[in-house]
Short mmCIF file of C-alpha atoms in Angstrom, two decimals:
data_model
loop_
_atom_site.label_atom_id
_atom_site.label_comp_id
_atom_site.label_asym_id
_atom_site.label_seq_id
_atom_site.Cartn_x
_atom_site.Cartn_y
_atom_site.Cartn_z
CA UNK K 347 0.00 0.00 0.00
CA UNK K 348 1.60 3.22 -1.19
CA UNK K 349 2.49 5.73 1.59
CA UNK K 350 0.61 8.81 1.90
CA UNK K 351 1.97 11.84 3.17
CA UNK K 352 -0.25 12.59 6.08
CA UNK K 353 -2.82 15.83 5.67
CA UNK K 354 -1.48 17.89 8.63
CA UNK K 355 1.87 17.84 7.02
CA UNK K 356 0.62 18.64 3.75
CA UNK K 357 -1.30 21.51 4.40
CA UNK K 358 1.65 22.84 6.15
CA UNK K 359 3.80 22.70 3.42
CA UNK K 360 0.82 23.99 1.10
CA UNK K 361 0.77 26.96 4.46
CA UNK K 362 4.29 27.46 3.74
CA UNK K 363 4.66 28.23 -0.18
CA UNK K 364 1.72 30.32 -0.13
CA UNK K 365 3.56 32.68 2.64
CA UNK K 366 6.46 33.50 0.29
CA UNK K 367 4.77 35.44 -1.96
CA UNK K 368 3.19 37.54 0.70
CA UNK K 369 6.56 37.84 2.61
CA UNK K 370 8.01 38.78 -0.51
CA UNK K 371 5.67 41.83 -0.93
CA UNK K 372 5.54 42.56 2.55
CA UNK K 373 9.43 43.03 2.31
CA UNK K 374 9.11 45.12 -0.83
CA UNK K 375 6.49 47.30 0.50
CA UNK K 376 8.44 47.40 3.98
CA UNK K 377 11.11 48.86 1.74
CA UNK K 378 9.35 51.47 -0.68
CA UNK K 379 7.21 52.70 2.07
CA UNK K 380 8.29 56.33 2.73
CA UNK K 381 9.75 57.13 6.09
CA UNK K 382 7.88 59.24 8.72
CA UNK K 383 8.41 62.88 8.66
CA UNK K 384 10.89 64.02 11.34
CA UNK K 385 9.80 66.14 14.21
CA UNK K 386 11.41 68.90 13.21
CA UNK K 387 11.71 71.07 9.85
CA UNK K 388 14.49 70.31 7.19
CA UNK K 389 16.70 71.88 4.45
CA UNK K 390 18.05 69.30 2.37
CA UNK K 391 21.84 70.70 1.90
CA UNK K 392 22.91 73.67 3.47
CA UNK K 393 22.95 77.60 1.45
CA UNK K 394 25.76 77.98 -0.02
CA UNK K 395 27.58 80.93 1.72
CA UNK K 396 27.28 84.51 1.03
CA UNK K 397 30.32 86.06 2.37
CA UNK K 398 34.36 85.00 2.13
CA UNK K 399 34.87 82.34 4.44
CA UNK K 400 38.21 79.77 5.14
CA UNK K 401 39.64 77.62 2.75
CA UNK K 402 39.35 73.25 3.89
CA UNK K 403 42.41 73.13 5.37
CA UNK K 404 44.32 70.14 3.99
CA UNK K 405 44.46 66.44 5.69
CA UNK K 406 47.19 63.64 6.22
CA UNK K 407 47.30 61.50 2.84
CA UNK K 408 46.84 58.41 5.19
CA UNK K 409 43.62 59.95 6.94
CA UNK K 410 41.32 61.02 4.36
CA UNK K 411 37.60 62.44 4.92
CA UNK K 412 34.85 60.20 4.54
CA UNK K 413 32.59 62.10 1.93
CA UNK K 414 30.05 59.87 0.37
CA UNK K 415 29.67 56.84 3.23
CA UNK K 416 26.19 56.89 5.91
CA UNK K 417 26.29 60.09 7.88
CA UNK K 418 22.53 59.67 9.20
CA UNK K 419 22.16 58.33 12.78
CA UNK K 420 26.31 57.99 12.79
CA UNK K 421 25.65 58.90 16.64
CA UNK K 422 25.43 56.37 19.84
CA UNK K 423 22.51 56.72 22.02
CA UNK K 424 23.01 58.75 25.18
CA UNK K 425 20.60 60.56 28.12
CA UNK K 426 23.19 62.70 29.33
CA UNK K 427 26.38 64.60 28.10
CA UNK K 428 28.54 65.72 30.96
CA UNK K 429 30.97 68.18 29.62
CA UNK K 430 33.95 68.84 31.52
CA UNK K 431 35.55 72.36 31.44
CA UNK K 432 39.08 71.82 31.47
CA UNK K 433 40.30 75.23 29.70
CA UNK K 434 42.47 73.70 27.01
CA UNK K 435 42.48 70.79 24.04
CA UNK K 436 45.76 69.11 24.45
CA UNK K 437 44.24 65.85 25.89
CA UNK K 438 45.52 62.69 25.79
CA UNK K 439 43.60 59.87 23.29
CA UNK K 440 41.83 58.52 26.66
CA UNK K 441 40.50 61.50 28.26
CA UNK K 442 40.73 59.66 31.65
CA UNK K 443 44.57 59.89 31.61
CA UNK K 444 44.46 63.24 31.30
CA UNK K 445 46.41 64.95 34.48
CA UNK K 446 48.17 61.47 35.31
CA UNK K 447 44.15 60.62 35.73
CA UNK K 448 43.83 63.11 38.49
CA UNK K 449 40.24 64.18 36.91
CA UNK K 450 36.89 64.73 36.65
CA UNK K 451 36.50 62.37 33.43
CA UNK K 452 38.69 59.58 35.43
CA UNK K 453 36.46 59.92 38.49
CA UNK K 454 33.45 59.59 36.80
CA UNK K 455 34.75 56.59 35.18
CA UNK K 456 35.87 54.55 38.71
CA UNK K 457 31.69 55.00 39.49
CA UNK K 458 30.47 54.26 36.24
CA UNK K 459 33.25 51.69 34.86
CA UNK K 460 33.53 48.37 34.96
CA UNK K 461 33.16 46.82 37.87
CA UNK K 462 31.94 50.08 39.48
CA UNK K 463 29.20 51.40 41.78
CA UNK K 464 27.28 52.41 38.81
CA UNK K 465 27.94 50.00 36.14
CA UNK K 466 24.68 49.06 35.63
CA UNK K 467 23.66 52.38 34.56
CA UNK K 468 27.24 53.31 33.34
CA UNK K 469 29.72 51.37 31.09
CA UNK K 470 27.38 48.42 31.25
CA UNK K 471 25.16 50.75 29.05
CA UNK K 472 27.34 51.64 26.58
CA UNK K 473 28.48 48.46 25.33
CA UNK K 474 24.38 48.17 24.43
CA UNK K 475 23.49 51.53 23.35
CA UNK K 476 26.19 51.22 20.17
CA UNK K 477 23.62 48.68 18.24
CA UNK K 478 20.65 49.91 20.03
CA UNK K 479 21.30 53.26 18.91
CA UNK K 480 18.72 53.22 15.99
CA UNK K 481 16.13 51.15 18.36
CA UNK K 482 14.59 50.90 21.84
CA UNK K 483 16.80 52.31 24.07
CA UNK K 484 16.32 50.33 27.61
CA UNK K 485 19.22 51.91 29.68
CA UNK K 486 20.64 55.08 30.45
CA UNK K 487 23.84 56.03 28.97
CA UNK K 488 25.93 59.10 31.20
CA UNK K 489 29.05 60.42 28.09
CA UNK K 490 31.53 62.07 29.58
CA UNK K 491 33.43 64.76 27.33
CA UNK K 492 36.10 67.03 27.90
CA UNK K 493 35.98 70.37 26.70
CA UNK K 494 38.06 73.74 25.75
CA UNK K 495 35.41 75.79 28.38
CA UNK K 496 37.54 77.40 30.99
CA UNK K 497 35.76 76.25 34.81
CA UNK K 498 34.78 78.86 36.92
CA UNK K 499 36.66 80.75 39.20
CA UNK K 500 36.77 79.36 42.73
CA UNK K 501 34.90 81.35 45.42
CA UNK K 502 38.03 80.11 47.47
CA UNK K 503 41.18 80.72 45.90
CA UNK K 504 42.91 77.94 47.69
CA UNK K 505 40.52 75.42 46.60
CA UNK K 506 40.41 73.70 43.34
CA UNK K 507 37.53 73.15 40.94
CA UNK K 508 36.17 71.82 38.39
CA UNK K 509 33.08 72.87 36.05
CA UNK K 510 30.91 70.67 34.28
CA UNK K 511 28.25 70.99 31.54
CA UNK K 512 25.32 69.01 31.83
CA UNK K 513 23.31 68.23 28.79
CA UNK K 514 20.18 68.21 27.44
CA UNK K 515 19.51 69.22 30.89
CA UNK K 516 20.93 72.62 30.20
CA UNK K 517 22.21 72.73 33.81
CA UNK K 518 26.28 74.07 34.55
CA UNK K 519 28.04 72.69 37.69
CA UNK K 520 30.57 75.35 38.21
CA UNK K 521 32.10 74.20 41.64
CA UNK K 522 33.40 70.40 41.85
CA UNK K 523 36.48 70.28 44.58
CA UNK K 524 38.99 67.99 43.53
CA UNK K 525 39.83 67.41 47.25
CA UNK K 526 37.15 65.05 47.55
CA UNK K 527 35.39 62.70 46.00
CA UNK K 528 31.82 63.35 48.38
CA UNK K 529 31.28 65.94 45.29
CA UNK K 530 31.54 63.52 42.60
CA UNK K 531 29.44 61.55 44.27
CA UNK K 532 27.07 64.41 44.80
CA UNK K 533 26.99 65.02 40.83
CA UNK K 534 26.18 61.10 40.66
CA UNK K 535 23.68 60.70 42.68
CA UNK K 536 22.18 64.36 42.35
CA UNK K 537 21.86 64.80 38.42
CA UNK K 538 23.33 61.99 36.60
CA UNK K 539 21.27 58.70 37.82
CA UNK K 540 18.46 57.54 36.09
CA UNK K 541 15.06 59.07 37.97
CA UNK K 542 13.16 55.79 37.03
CA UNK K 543 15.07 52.51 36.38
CA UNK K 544 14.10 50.65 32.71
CA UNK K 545 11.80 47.42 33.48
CA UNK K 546 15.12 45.63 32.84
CA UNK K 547 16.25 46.57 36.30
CA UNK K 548 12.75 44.97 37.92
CA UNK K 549 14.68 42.24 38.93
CA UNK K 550 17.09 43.72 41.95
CA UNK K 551 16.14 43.91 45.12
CA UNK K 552 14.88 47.14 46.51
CA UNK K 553 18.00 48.69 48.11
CA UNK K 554 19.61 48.10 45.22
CA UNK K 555 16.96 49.56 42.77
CA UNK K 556 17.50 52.45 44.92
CA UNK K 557 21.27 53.01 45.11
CA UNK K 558 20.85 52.95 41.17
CA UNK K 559 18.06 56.12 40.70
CA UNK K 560 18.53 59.69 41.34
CA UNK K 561 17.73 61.48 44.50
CA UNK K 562 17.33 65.58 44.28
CA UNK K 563 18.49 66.04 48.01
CA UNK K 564 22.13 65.91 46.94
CA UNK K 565 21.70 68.40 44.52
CA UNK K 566 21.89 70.95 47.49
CA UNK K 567 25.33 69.98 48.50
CA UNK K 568 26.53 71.33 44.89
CA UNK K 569 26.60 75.24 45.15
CA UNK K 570 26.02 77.72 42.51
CA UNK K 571 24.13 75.14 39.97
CA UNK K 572 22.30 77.04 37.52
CA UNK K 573 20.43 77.09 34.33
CA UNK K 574 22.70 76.98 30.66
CA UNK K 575 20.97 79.80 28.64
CA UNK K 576 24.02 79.99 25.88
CA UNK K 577 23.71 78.42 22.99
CA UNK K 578 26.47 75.65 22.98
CA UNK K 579 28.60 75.08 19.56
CA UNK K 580 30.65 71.85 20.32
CA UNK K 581 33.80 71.17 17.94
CA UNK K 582 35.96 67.61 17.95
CA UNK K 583 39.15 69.04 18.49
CA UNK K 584 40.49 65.82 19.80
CA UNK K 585 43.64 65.66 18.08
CA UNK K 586 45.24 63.27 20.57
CA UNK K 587 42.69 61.02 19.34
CA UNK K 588 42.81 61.52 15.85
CA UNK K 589 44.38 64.60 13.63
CA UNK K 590 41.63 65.50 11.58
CA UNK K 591 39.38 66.92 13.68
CA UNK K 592 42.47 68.65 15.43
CA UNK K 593 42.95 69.63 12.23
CA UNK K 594 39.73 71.30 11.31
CA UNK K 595 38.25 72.07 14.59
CA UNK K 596 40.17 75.49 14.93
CA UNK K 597 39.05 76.76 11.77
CA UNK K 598 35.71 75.90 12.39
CA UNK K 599 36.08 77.97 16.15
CA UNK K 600 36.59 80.98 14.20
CA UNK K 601 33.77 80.66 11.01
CA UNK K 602 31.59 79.76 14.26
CA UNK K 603 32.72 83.29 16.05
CA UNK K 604 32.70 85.86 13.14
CA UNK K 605 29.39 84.81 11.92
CA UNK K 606 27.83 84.66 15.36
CA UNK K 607 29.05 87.66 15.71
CA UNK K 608 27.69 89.07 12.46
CA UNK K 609 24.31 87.66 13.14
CA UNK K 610 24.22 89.77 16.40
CA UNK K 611 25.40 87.17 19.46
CA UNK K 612 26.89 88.22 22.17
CA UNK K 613 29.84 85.37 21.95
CA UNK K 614 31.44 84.55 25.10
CA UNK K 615 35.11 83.54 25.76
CA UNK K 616 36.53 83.59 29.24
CA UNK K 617 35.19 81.26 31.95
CA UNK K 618 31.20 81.57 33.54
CA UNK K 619 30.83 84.21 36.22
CA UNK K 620 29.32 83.06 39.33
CA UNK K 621 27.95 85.07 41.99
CA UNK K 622 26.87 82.88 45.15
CA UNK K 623 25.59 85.96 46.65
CA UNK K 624 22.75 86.67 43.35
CA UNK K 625 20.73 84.71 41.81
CA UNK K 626 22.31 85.69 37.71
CA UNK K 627 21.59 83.52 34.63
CA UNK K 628 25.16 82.27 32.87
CA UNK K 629 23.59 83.94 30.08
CA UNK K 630 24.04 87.55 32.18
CA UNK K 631 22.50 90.00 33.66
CA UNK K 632 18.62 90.03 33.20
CA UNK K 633 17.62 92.80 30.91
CA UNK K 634 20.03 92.06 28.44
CA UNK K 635 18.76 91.44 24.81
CA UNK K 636 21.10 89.83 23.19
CA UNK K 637 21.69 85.63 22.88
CA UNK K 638 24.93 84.67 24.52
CA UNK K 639 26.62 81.85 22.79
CA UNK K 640 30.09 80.19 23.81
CA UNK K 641 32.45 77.74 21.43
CA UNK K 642 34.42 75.46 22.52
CA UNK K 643 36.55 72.22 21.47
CA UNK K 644 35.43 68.69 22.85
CA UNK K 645 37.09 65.24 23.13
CA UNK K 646 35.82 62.43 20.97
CA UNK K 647 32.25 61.84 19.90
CA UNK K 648 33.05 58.81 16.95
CA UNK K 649 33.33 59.56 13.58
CA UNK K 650 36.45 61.28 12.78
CA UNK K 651 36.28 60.56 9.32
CA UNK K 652 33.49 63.11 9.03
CA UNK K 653 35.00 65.77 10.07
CA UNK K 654 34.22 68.29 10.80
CA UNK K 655 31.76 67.58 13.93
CA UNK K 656 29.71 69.77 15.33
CA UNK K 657 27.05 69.64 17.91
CA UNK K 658 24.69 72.49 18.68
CA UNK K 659 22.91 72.79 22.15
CA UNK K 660 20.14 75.30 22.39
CA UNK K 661 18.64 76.31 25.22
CA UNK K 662 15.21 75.11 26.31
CA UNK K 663 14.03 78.95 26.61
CA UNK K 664 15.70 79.82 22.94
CA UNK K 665 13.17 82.25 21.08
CA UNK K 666 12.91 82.65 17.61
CA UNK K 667 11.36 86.37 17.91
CA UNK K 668 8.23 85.96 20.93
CA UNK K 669 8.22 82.79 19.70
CA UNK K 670 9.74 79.00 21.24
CA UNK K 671 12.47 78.06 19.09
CA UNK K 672 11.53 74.84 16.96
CA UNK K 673 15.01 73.36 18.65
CA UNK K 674 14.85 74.69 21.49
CA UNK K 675 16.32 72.04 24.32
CA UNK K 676 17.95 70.18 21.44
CA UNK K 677 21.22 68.73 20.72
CA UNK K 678 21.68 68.92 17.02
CA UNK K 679 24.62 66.43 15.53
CA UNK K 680 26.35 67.90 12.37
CA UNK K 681 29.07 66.01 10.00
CA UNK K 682 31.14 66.76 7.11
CA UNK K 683 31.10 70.65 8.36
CA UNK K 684 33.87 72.98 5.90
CA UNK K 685 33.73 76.50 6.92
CA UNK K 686 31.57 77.34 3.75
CA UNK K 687 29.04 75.71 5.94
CA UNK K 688 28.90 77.39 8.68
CA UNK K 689 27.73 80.43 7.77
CA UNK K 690 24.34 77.93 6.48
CA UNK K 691 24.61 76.21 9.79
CA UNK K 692 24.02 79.05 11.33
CA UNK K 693 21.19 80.83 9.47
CA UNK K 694 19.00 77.56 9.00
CA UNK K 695 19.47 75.89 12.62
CA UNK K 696 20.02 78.37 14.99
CA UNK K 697 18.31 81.45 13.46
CA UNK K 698 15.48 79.47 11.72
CA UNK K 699 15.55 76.23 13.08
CA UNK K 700 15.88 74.29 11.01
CA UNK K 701 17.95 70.81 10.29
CA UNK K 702 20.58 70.52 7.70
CA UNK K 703 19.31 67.06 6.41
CA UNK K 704 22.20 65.99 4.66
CA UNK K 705 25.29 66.40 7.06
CA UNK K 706 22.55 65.23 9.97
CA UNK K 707 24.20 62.67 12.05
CA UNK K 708 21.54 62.53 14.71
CA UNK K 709 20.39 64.43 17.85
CA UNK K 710 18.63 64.43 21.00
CA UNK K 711 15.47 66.40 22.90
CA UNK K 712 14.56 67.94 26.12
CA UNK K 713 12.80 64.69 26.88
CA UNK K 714 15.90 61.93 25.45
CA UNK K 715 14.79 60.87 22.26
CA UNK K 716 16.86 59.75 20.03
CA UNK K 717 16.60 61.79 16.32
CA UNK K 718 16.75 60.34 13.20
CA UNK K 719 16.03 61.21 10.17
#
């Protein structure tokens, strides 16, 4: 009697076949389906410029620019930049090492390294947010970056201290002792946890669910904290790390400056003024009309082969006339920046705000999303 292939197994194989047609047009329409519209407005290249600007100044034959390659969401996920004013650019490639590791950037890295207090909000992040980048994001990544930004002047002059940048939440630390590490610990636990822990973290026990998440009280012990009303322009500069965006990053600096300038900003160069005694915006004195901007050189952010890099910060209370600015609170990631670009940059994101689409690495909002175009 001739064996029959049973009727379950049949009409599974029958199931099957007729699937690949439909996966096939699935995938197809997956792939010609348009992309949503970003939340913010676009130019797609940036205005050619208007006014004499710098020549591209010319790189190492064995590092060349990366000019046709993915530039779109080139950026790793993060919740929190803290940007350490150090008052130069000379660092070494691991910023961590930098003052025989007698730093802010090294400190931060004992809680939030390996194998530290933090790690499973820290470095533990990190090593998921660089293929999660373009997905869900379930952790909180803290980037620590060095910058040009001279710190603040110490209310004692015996005393030593450090400033930091925190961003997007637009706050400046300017006093950190470096005679101990309770203040670190302070900026941990004060501003840099997580205030809710992903449902990844459900797990731990209770004491440690709460060692891990923020608690305001130690913001107190931090004096002087106040709002960031500048507008930030962030250059890689880091040529320790990698000579091309030492290379370009100074000529950048100055396009940045003289067409700030030219546009009417008040651009600042020496170090924040902090009065414990008055309550004073870094931005100045109340009254005053003009936007304050400051630009400064920062260690690594990835992608050196698209230099130039530029990030722009503005300010949650950024108007465009009486109006909110479209980025206002935003982090806005630019690559492949000459200094015929600036002078675009400038007039489409910061005056009109709007997003150069195609030198667009990425960005983030007042709330931590993620951008993408």
């Amino acid at each position: 009697m001739p064996l029959r292939p049973s009727i379950n197994l049949t009409q599974r194989c029958i199931s099957r076949l007729s699937l690949i047609p439909r996966r096939a047009y699935a995938q197809r329409t997956r792939q010609t389906r348009p992309p949503p519209p970003p939340p913010f407005n676009t130019v797609p290249t940036c205005p050619e410029p208007t006014c004499g600007c710098a020549e591209p100044p010319k790189m190492p034959d064995d590092l060349p620019l990366d000019r046709e390659g993915p530039l779109k969401g080139a950026i790793a996920g993060y919740a929190e930049h803290v940007l350490v004013c150090t008052g130069n650019a000379d660092w070494p490639s691991r910023i961590e090492d930098d003052n025989d590791g007698d730093c802010l950037a090294a400190d931060l890295k004992e809680l939030f390294g390996r194998g530290g207090t933090y790690s499973d909000v820290g470095i533990f992040l990190t090593l998921y947010v660089n293929y999660l980048a373009n997905s869900f994001q379930p952790f909180h990544n803290v980037s620590v970056l060095n910058s040009s930004f001279p710190s603040s002047t110490s209310p004692r002059p015996q005393l030593q201290t450090t400033s930091a940048y925190l961003l997007p939440s637009f706050k400046y630390i300017p006093f950190l002792p470096r005679v101990s590490f309770d203040s670190v610990e302070a900026l941990v636990k004060g501003f840099l946890l997580p205030e809710k822990l992903h449902r990844m973290h459900d797990g731990l026990s209770p004491i440690h669910r709460d060692r891990l998440t923020r608690k305001e009280g130690y913001q107190g012990l931090l004096p002087g904290v106040q709002d960031v009303r500048d507008i930030l322009v962030l250059i890689c500069g880091h040529t320790g790390r990698d000579a091309r965006c030492g290379i370009m990053a100074p000529i950048l600096a100055t396009e940045f400056e003289e067409k700030l300038e030219k546009e009417g900003f008040d651009v600042q160069h020496g170090p924040v003024q902090i009065n414990l005694n008055e309550m004073q915006r870094i931005q100045g004195e109340a009254g005053e009309e003009k936007t304050s901007a400051r630009i400064g050189m920062i260690s690594h952010i990835g992608g050196h082969k698209f230099a130039g890099n530029v990030i722009i910060y503005l300010p949650p209370d950024l108007k465009m006339g009486s109006e909110p600015h479209p980025l206002a609170g935003h982090g806005i990631w630019y690559g492949r920046v000459d200094p015929k670009n600036v002078e675009g940059i400038v007039k489409e994101t910061i005056l009109k705000g709007n997003v150069v689409a195609d030198m667009f690495r990425g960005g983030i909002d007042a709330q931590r999303n993620m951008l993408r175009i």
